[in-house]
């Protein structure tokens, strides 16, 4: 019986300090689609109405205070009313993007030597979109928009 010694510096099966997260191409593609859907829902349901109603000309403190009720503005009035619901729902769903960013770092570290270049690029895109949307959410604009939408 031949005994094989794993000489991979990353450890057995791509583990990094005991952590391994290996994703197949289907899981990676589905992961990207979910992240893009969450980012798209935030853009369509929160950012688009904010700019369409010209609230970017109003101070953020006034927007966050509830002076401009989103139920009295487009899209709730004169547009697809369900878009406002998508915006409110997307704020809660964005909580999934922070763990997504952390998991994509582990997946990138695990896949850096064994995965194909396309999968590494998709994982890097997942990481980039997750971090970008979370950064917008944690910014003063993101906090003001969350207060505005949930008003």
Short mmCIF file of N, CA and C in Angstrom, two decimals:
data_model
loop_
_atom_site.label_atom_id
_atom_site.label_comp_id
_atom_site.label_asym_id
_atom_site.label_seq_id
_atom_site.Cartn_x
_atom_site.Cartn_y
_atom_site.Cartn_z
N UNK A 1 0.85 -1.16 0.00
CA UNK A 1 0.00 0.00 0.00
C UNK A 1 0.89 1.23 0.00
N UNK A 2 0.65 2.11 -0.96
CA UNK A 2 1.46 3.31 -1.09
C UNK A 2 0.87 4.44 -0.24
N UNK A 3 1.74 5.12 0.42
CA UNK A 3 1.31 6.23 1.27
C UNK A 3 1.69 7.54 0.58
N UNK A 4 0.70 8.40 0.42
CA UNK A 4 0.93 9.67 -0.26
C UNK A 4 1.08 10.78 0.77
N UNK A 5 2.09 11.60 0.57
CA UNK A 5 2.33 12.73 1.46
C UNK A 5 1.90 14.00 0.73
N UNK A 6 1.01 14.75 1.37
CA UNK A 6 0.52 15.99 0.78
C UNK A 6 1.57 17.08 0.99
N UNK A 7 2.09 17.60 -0.11
CA UNK A 7 3.14 18.61 -0.01
C UNK A 7 2.61 20.01 -0.29
N UNK A 8 1.32 20.16 -0.34
CA UNK A 8 0.74 21.47 -0.60
C UNK A 8 0.96 22.37 0.61
N UNK A 9 1.59 23.55 0.42
CA UNK A 9 1.86 24.43 1.57
C UNK A 9 0.58 24.96 2.22
N UNK A 10 -0.52 24.95 1.50
CA UNK A 10 -1.77 25.43 2.09
C UNK A 10 -2.39 24.38 2.99
N UNK A 11 -1.86 23.19 3.00
CA UNK A 11 -2.39 22.15 3.87
C UNK A 11 -3.28 21.19 3.11
N UNK A 12 -3.87 20.24 3.80
CA UNK A 12 -4.70 19.25 3.13
C UNK A 12 -5.96 19.88 2.55
N UNK A 13 -6.26 19.51 1.32
CA UNK A 13 -7.46 19.95 0.60
C UNK A 13 -7.61 21.46 0.58
N UNK A 14 -6.54 22.20 0.53
CA UNK A 14 -6.60 23.65 0.41
C UNK A 14 -6.94 24.35 1.70
N UNK A 15 -6.79 23.69 2.82
CA UNK A 15 -7.14 24.31 4.10
C UNK A 15 -6.15 25.42 4.43
N UNK A 16 -6.64 26.47 5.00
CA UNK A 16 -5.81 27.58 5.43
C UNK A 16 -5.98 27.67 6.93
N UNK A 17 -4.93 27.34 7.67
CA UNK A 17 -4.98 27.32 9.13
C UNK A 17 -6.17 26.50 9.65
N UNK A 18 -6.44 25.40 9.00
CA UNK A 18 -7.51 24.52 9.45
C UNK A 18 -8.87 24.84 8.87
N UNK A 19 -9.00 25.93 8.14
CA UNK A 19 -10.29 26.30 7.55
C UNK A 19 -10.25 25.98 6.06
N UNK A 20 -11.28 25.36 5.57
CA UNK A 20 -11.37 25.08 4.14
C UNK A 20 -12.80 25.35 3.69
N UNK A 21 -12.92 26.04 2.62
CA UNK A 21 -14.23 26.29 2.02
C UNK A 21 -14.07 26.11 0.53
N UNK A 22 -14.44 24.93 0.06
CA UNK A 22 -14.30 24.65 -1.35
C UNK A 22 -15.67 24.69 -1.98
N UNK A 23 -15.78 25.45 -3.05
CA UNK A 23 -17.06 25.58 -3.74
C UNK A 23 -16.91 25.05 -5.15
N UNK A 24 -17.95 24.38 -5.60
CA UNK A 24 -17.98 23.92 -6.98
C UNK A 24 -18.45 25.05 -7.89
N UNK A 25 -18.38 24.85 -9.19
CA UNK A 25 -18.75 25.93 -10.12
C UNK A 25 -20.24 26.30 -10.01
N UNK A 26 -21.11 25.34 -9.75
CA UNK A 26 -22.53 25.64 -9.64
C UNK A 26 -22.83 26.44 -8.37
N UNK A 27 -22.20 26.07 -7.27
CA UNK A 27 -22.39 26.80 -6.02
C UNK A 27 -21.83 28.21 -6.14
N UNK A 28 -20.68 28.35 -6.78
CA UNK A 28 -20.07 29.66 -6.95
C UNK A 28 -20.94 30.56 -7.82
N UNK A 29 -21.49 30.01 -8.90
CA UNK A 29 -22.36 30.80 -9.77
C UNK A 29 -23.65 31.19 -9.05
N UNK A 30 -24.23 30.28 -8.28
CA UNK A 30 -25.44 30.59 -7.54
C UNK A 30 -25.16 31.66 -6.48
N UNK A 31 -24.03 31.56 -5.84
CA UNK A 31 -23.62 32.53 -4.82
C UNK A 31 -23.51 33.92 -5.45
N UNK A 32 -22.90 34.00 -6.62
CA UNK A 32 -22.78 35.28 -7.32
C UNK A 32 -24.15 35.83 -7.67
N UNK A 33 -25.05 34.98 -8.16
CA UNK A 33 -26.39 35.44 -8.53
C UNK A 33 -27.16 35.98 -7.32
N UNK A 34 -27.03 35.33 -6.17
CA UNK A 34 -27.72 35.80 -4.96
C UNK A 34 -27.16 37.16 -4.54
N UNK A 35 -25.84 37.30 -4.54
CA UNK A 35 -25.22 38.57 -4.15
C UNK A 35 -25.63 39.68 -5.11
N UNK A 36 -25.62 39.40 -6.41
CA UNK A 36 -26.02 40.42 -7.39
C UNK A 36 -27.50 40.75 -7.26
N UNK A 37 -28.35 39.76 -6.95
CA UNK A 37 -29.78 40.03 -6.76
C UNK A 37 -30.01 40.92 -5.54
N UNK A 38 -29.29 40.68 -4.46
CA UNK A 38 -29.43 41.52 -3.27
C UNK A 38 -28.95 42.95 -3.54
N UNK A 39 -27.82 43.07 -4.22
CA UNK A 39 -27.32 44.40 -4.56
C UNK A 39 -28.26 45.11 -5.53
N UNK A 40 -28.82 44.38 -6.48
CA UNK A 40 -29.77 44.96 -7.43
C UNK A 40 -31.06 45.39 -6.76
N UNK A 41 -31.53 44.59 -5.80
CA UNK A 41 -32.75 44.96 -5.07
C UNK A 41 -32.53 46.23 -4.27
N UNK A 42 -31.36 46.38 -3.67
CA UNK A 42 -31.04 47.59 -2.93
C UNK A 42 -30.97 48.79 -3.87
N UNK A 43 -30.34 48.61 -5.01
CA UNK A 43 -30.24 49.70 -5.97
C UNK A 43 -31.58 50.11 -6.53
N UNK A 44 -32.42 49.12 -6.87
CA UNK A 44 -33.72 49.43 -7.47
C UNK A 44 -34.74 49.92 -6.45
N UNK A 45 -34.69 49.38 -5.25
CA UNK A 45 -35.71 49.71 -4.26
C UNK A 45 -35.36 50.85 -3.33
N UNK A 46 -34.07 51.20 -3.22
CA UNK A 46 -33.67 52.26 -2.29
C UNK A 46 -32.97 53.40 -3.03
N UNK A 47 -31.90 53.09 -3.76
CA UNK A 47 -31.13 54.15 -4.40
C UNK A 47 -31.89 54.83 -5.54
N UNK A 48 -32.55 54.05 -6.37
CA UNK A 48 -33.28 54.62 -7.51
C UNK A 48 -34.38 55.57 -7.05
N UNK A 49 -35.27 55.19 -6.12
CA UNK A 49 -36.27 56.15 -5.65
C UNK A 49 -35.66 57.39 -4.98
N UNK A 50 -34.55 57.21 -4.29
CA UNK A 50 -33.88 58.34 -3.65
C UNK A 50 -33.46 59.39 -4.68
N UNK A 51 -32.83 58.94 -5.75
CA UNK A 51 -32.40 59.87 -6.78
C UNK A 51 -33.55 60.31 -7.68
N UNK A 52 -34.52 59.43 -7.95
CA UNK A 52 -35.66 59.79 -8.80
C UNK A 52 -36.53 60.87 -8.17
N UNK A 53 -36.59 60.90 -6.85
CA UNK A 53 -37.37 61.92 -6.14
C UNK A 53 -36.53 63.15 -5.80
N UNK A 54 -35.34 63.25 -6.35
CA UNK A 54 -34.42 64.38 -6.15
C UNK A 54 -34.12 64.64 -4.68
N UNK A 55 -34.07 63.58 -3.89
CA UNK A 55 -33.74 63.75 -2.48
C UNK A 55 -32.25 63.94 -2.25
N UNK A 56 -31.46 63.76 -3.30
CA UNK A 56 -30.03 64.00 -3.14
C UNK A 56 -29.73 65.49 -2.99
N UNK A 57 -30.71 66.36 -3.32
CA UNK A 57 -30.54 67.80 -3.12
C UNK A 57 -30.94 68.23 -1.70
N UNK A 58 -31.53 67.31 -0.95
CA UNK A 58 -32.00 67.59 0.41
C UNK A 58 -30.92 67.11 1.38
N UNK A 59 -30.67 67.83 2.48
CA UNK A 59 -29.68 67.36 3.46
C UNK A 59 -30.06 65.98 4.01
N UNK A 60 -29.03 65.17 4.26
CA UNK A 60 -29.27 63.80 4.74
C UNK A 60 -30.03 63.77 6.06
N UNK A 61 -29.77 64.72 6.91
CA UNK A 61 -30.47 64.75 8.20
C UNK A 61 -31.97 64.93 8.00
N UNK A 62 -32.35 65.72 7.01
CA UNK A 62 -33.77 65.92 6.72
C UNK A 62 -34.38 64.66 6.11
N UNK A 63 -33.62 63.98 5.26
CA UNK A 63 -34.11 62.72 4.68
C UNK A 63 -34.30 61.68 5.77
N UNK A 64 -33.34 61.55 6.67
CA UNK A 64 -33.40 60.55 7.73
C UNK A 64 -34.47 60.87 8.76
N UNK A 65 -34.83 62.14 8.90
CA UNK A 65 -35.81 62.52 9.92
C UNK A 65 -37.23 62.13 9.55
N UNK A 66 -37.46 61.77 8.31
CA UNK A 66 -38.81 61.37 7.90
C UNK A 66 -39.62 62.51 7.34
N UNK A 67 -38.98 63.64 7.04
CA UNK A 67 -39.71 64.78 6.48
C UNK A 67 -40.28 64.46 5.10
N UNK A 68 -39.65 63.55 4.39
CA UNK A 68 -40.12 63.13 3.06
C UNK A 68 -40.54 61.67 3.17
N UNK A 69 -41.82 61.45 3.41
CA UNK A 69 -42.33 60.10 3.59
C UNK A 69 -42.24 59.32 2.28
N UNK A 70 -41.55 58.19 2.26
CA UNK A 70 -41.44 57.44 1.01
C UNK A 70 -42.77 56.88 0.52
N UNK A 71 -43.76 56.77 1.39
CA UNK A 71 -45.07 56.27 0.96
C UNK A 71 -45.85 57.33 0.18
N UNK A 72 -45.38 58.57 0.23
CA UNK A 72 -46.03 59.63 -0.52
C UNK A 72 -45.25 60.05 -1.76
N UNK A 73 -44.17 59.36 -2.07
CA UNK A 73 -43.32 59.68 -3.21
C UNK A 73 -43.30 58.51 -4.20
N UNK A 74 -42.68 58.77 -5.36
CA UNK A 74 -42.50 57.69 -6.32
C UNK A 74 -41.55 56.66 -5.72
N UNK A 75 -41.75 55.40 -5.83
CA UNK A 75 -42.66 54.62 -6.66
C UNK A 75 -43.96 54.26 -5.97
N UNK A 76 -44.12 54.59 -4.68
CA UNK A 76 -45.36 54.23 -3.98
C UNK A 76 -46.55 54.95 -4.60
N UNK A 77 -46.33 56.16 -5.12
CA UNK A 77 -47.39 56.93 -5.77
C UNK A 77 -46.95 57.17 -7.21
N UNK A 78 -47.72 56.69 -8.14
CA UNK A 78 -47.43 56.93 -9.55
C UNK A 78 -46.40 56.00 -10.16
N UNK A 79 -46.08 54.95 -9.50
CA UNK A 79 -45.09 54.01 -10.03
C UNK A 79 -45.41 52.61 -9.54
N UNK A 80 -44.52 51.68 -9.80
CA UNK A 80 -44.75 50.32 -9.29
C UNK A 80 -44.59 50.30 -7.76
N UNK A 81 -45.70 50.22 -7.05
CA UNK A 81 -45.69 50.32 -5.58
C UNK A 81 -44.88 49.19 -4.94
N UNK A 82 -44.78 48.05 -5.59
CA UNK A 82 -44.03 46.93 -5.04
C UNK A 82 -42.54 47.24 -4.94
N UNK A 83 -42.08 48.26 -5.69
CA UNK A 83 -40.67 48.61 -5.64
C UNK A 83 -40.28 49.15 -4.27
N UNK A 84 -41.21 49.85 -3.62
CA UNK A 84 -40.95 50.32 -2.25
C UNK A 84 -40.79 49.13 -1.31
N UNK A 85 -41.62 48.10 -1.49
CA UNK A 85 -41.50 46.90 -0.65
C UNK A 85 -40.18 46.18 -0.89
N UNK A 86 -39.75 46.15 -2.14
CA UNK A 86 -38.45 45.54 -2.47
C UNK A 86 -37.33 46.28 -1.74
N UNK A 87 -37.42 47.60 -1.70
CA UNK A 87 -36.41 48.39 -1.01
C UNK A 87 -36.37 48.09 0.48
N UNK A 88 -37.54 48.01 1.09
CA UNK A 88 -37.59 47.72 2.53
C UNK A 88 -37.09 46.31 2.81
N UNK A 89 -37.46 45.36 1.97
CA UNK A 89 -37.01 43.98 2.15
C UNK A 89 -35.50 43.86 1.95
N UNK A 90 -34.97 44.62 0.99
CA UNK A 90 -33.54 44.49 0.68
C UNK A 90 -32.66 44.96 1.83
N UNK A 91 -33.16 45.88 2.65
CA UNK A 91 -32.36 46.34 3.78
C UNK A 91 -32.07 45.21 4.76
N UNK A 92 -33.06 44.37 5.01
CA UNK A 92 -32.85 43.22 5.90
C UNK A 92 -32.01 42.15 5.24
N UNK A 93 -32.20 41.96 3.96
CA UNK A 93 -31.45 40.93 3.24
C UNK A 93 -29.98 41.28 3.10
N UNK A 94 -29.66 42.56 3.23
CA UNK A 94 -28.26 42.96 3.13
C UNK A 94 -27.42 42.43 4.27
N UNK A 95 -28.07 42.00 5.34
CA UNK A 95 -27.32 41.40 6.44
C UNK A 95 -26.61 40.13 5.99
N UNK A 96 -27.07 39.54 4.89
CA UNK A 96 -26.42 38.34 4.36
C UNK A 96 -25.10 38.66 3.66
N UNK A 97 -24.91 39.91 3.30
CA UNK A 97 -23.71 40.24 2.53
C UNK A 97 -22.45 40.32 3.39
N UNK A 98 -22.57 40.62 4.65
CA UNK A 98 -21.39 40.63 5.51
C UNK A 98 -20.82 39.22 5.69
N UNK A 99 -21.65 38.22 6.04
CA UNK A 99 -21.10 36.86 6.06
C UNK A 99 -20.63 36.39 4.68
N UNK A 100 -21.28 36.87 3.64
CA UNK A 100 -20.86 36.50 2.29
C UNK A 100 -19.44 36.99 2.01
N UNK A 101 -19.14 38.20 2.46
CA UNK A 101 -17.78 38.73 2.26
C UNK A 101 -16.76 37.89 3.02
N UNK A 102 -17.07 37.53 4.25
CA UNK A 102 -16.13 36.73 5.05
C UNK A 102 -15.94 35.35 4.42
N UNK A 103 -17.04 34.72 4.02
CA UNK A 103 -16.94 33.39 3.42
C UNK A 103 -16.20 33.42 2.09
N UNK A 104 -16.38 34.49 1.33
CA UNK A 104 -15.67 34.56 0.05
C UNK A 104 -14.17 34.72 0.25
N UNK A 105 -13.76 35.36 1.34
CA UNK A 105 -12.32 35.42 1.65
C UNK A 105 -11.78 34.02 1.92
N UNK A 106 -12.51 33.23 2.73
CA UNK A 106 -12.08 31.86 2.99
C UNK A 106 -12.08 31.02 1.72
N UNK A 107 -13.09 31.21 0.88
CA UNK A 107 -13.15 30.45 -0.37
C UNK A 107 -12.00 30.84 -1.29
N UNK A 108 -11.68 32.13 -1.34
CA UNK A 108 -10.55 32.56 -2.17
C UNK A 108 -9.24 31.99 -1.66
N UNK A 109 -9.05 31.99 -0.36
CA UNK A 109 -7.82 31.43 0.21
C UNK A 109 -7.73 29.93 -0.04
N UNK A 110 -8.86 29.24 0.03
CA UNK A 110 -8.87 27.79 -0.20
C UNK A 110 -8.66 27.45 -1.66
N UNK A 111 -9.15 28.30 -2.55
CA UNK A 111 -9.14 27.97 -3.97
C UNK A 111 -7.99 28.62 -4.73
N UNK A 112 -7.14 29.34 -4.07
CA UNK A 112 -6.15 30.13 -4.79
C UNK A 112 -5.17 29.29 -5.61
N UNK A 113 -4.95 28.05 -5.25
CA UNK A 113 -4.00 27.22 -6.01
C UNK A 113 -4.68 26.18 -6.88
N UNK A 114 -5.85 25.73 -6.48
CA UNK A 114 -6.47 24.61 -7.18
C UNK A 114 -7.57 25.03 -8.15
N UNK A 115 -8.21 26.13 -7.90
CA UNK A 115 -9.37 26.50 -8.71
C UNK A 115 -8.93 27.13 -10.03
N UNK A 116 -9.83 27.07 -10.97
CA UNK A 116 -9.57 27.71 -12.25
C UNK A 116 -9.65 29.22 -12.08
N UNK A 117 -9.05 29.90 -13.00
CA UNK A 117 -9.00 31.36 -12.93
C UNK A 117 -10.40 31.96 -12.93
N UNK A 118 -11.32 31.39 -13.70
CA UNK A 118 -12.69 31.91 -13.76
C UNK A 118 -13.39 31.86 -12.42
N UNK A 119 -13.22 30.76 -11.68
CA UNK A 119 -13.85 30.64 -10.37
C UNK A 119 -13.25 31.62 -9.38
N UNK A 120 -11.95 31.81 -9.45
CA UNK A 120 -11.30 32.78 -8.56
C UNK A 120 -11.80 34.18 -8.89
N UNK A 121 -11.98 34.51 -10.15
CA UNK A 121 -12.51 35.82 -10.53
C UNK A 121 -13.95 36.01 -10.04
N UNK A 122 -14.76 34.96 -10.14
CA UNK A 122 -16.14 35.05 -9.65
C UNK A 122 -16.15 35.25 -8.14
N UNK A 123 -15.31 34.52 -7.42
CA UNK A 123 -15.23 34.71 -5.97
C UNK A 123 -14.74 36.11 -5.61
N UNK A 124 -13.81 36.63 -6.39
CA UNK A 124 -13.35 38.00 -6.16
C UNK A 124 -14.46 39.01 -6.44
N UNK A 125 -15.30 38.73 -7.43
CA UNK A 125 -16.44 39.60 -7.71
C UNK A 125 -17.46 39.54 -6.58
N UNK A 126 -17.71 38.35 -6.06
CA UNK A 126 -18.61 38.21 -4.90
C UNK A 126 -18.08 39.03 -3.73
N UNK A 127 -16.80 38.93 -3.47
CA UNK A 127 -16.19 39.69 -2.38
C UNK A 127 -16.31 41.19 -2.63
N UNK A 128 -16.03 41.63 -3.84
CA UNK A 128 -16.08 43.06 -4.16
C UNK A 128 -17.48 43.63 -4.03
N UNK A 129 -18.47 42.94 -4.57
CA UNK A 129 -19.86 43.43 -4.50
C UNK A 129 -20.34 43.42 -3.05
N UNK A 130 -20.03 42.37 -2.31
CA UNK A 130 -20.45 42.30 -0.91
C UNK A 130 -19.86 43.43 -0.09
N UNK A 131 -18.57 43.66 -0.25
CA UNK A 131 -17.91 44.72 0.51
C UNK A 131 -18.42 46.09 0.09
N UNK A 132 -18.64 46.30 -1.20
CA UNK A 132 -19.11 47.61 -1.68
C UNK A 132 -20.49 47.93 -1.13
N UNK A 133 -21.41 46.97 -1.17
CA UNK A 133 -22.77 47.23 -0.69
C UNK A 133 -22.78 47.42 0.82
N UNK A 134 -22.00 46.64 1.55
CA UNK A 134 -21.92 46.81 3.01
C UNK A 134 -21.31 48.17 3.34
N UNK A 135 -20.31 48.61 2.57
CA UNK A 135 -19.70 49.92 2.80
C UNK A 135 -20.70 51.04 2.57
N UNK A 136 -21.52 50.92 1.54
CA UNK A 136 -22.57 51.92 1.30
C UNK A 136 -23.56 51.92 2.45
N UNK A 137 -23.94 50.74 2.92
CA UNK A 137 -24.89 50.65 4.03
C UNK A 137 -24.36 51.28 5.31
N UNK A 138 -23.07 51.16 5.56
CA UNK A 138 -22.49 51.69 6.79
C UNK A 138 -22.11 53.17 6.67
N UNK A 139 -22.21 53.73 5.47
CA UNK A 139 -21.88 55.15 5.28
C UNK A 139 -23.02 56.02 5.81
N UNK A 140 -22.77 57.31 5.99
CA UNK A 140 -23.86 58.20 6.41
C UNK A 140 -25.04 58.18 5.44
N UNK A 141 -24.76 58.09 4.14
CA UNK A 141 -25.84 58.01 3.16
C UNK A 141 -26.67 56.75 3.37
N UNK A 142 -26.01 55.62 3.55
CA UNK A 142 -26.73 54.36 3.74
C UNK A 142 -27.57 54.35 4.99
N UNK A 143 -27.06 54.90 6.08
CA UNK A 143 -27.84 54.96 7.32
C UNK A 143 -29.03 55.89 7.16
N UNK A 144 -28.86 57.02 6.47
CA UNK A 144 -29.97 57.94 6.24
C UNK A 144 -31.02 57.30 5.34
N UNK A 145 -30.59 56.56 4.33
CA UNK A 145 -31.55 55.91 3.44
C UNK A 145 -32.31 54.79 4.15
N UNK A 146 -31.64 54.09 5.04
CA UNK A 146 -32.34 53.05 5.82
C UNK A 146 -33.42 53.67 6.69
N UNK A 147 -33.11 54.79 7.32
CA UNK A 147 -34.11 55.49 8.14
C UNK A 147 -35.25 55.98 7.28
N UNK A 148 -34.92 56.48 6.09
CA UNK A 148 -35.94 57.02 5.18
C UNK A 148 -36.88 55.92 4.70
N UNK A 149 -36.34 54.81 4.26
CA UNK A 149 -37.16 53.73 3.69
C UNK A 149 -38.01 53.08 4.77
N UNK A 150 -37.44 52.90 5.95
CA UNK A 150 -38.18 52.22 7.01
C UNK A 150 -39.10 53.15 7.80
N UNK A 151 -39.18 54.41 7.38
CA UNK A 151 -40.03 55.39 8.05
C UNK A 151 -41.49 55.01 7.92
#
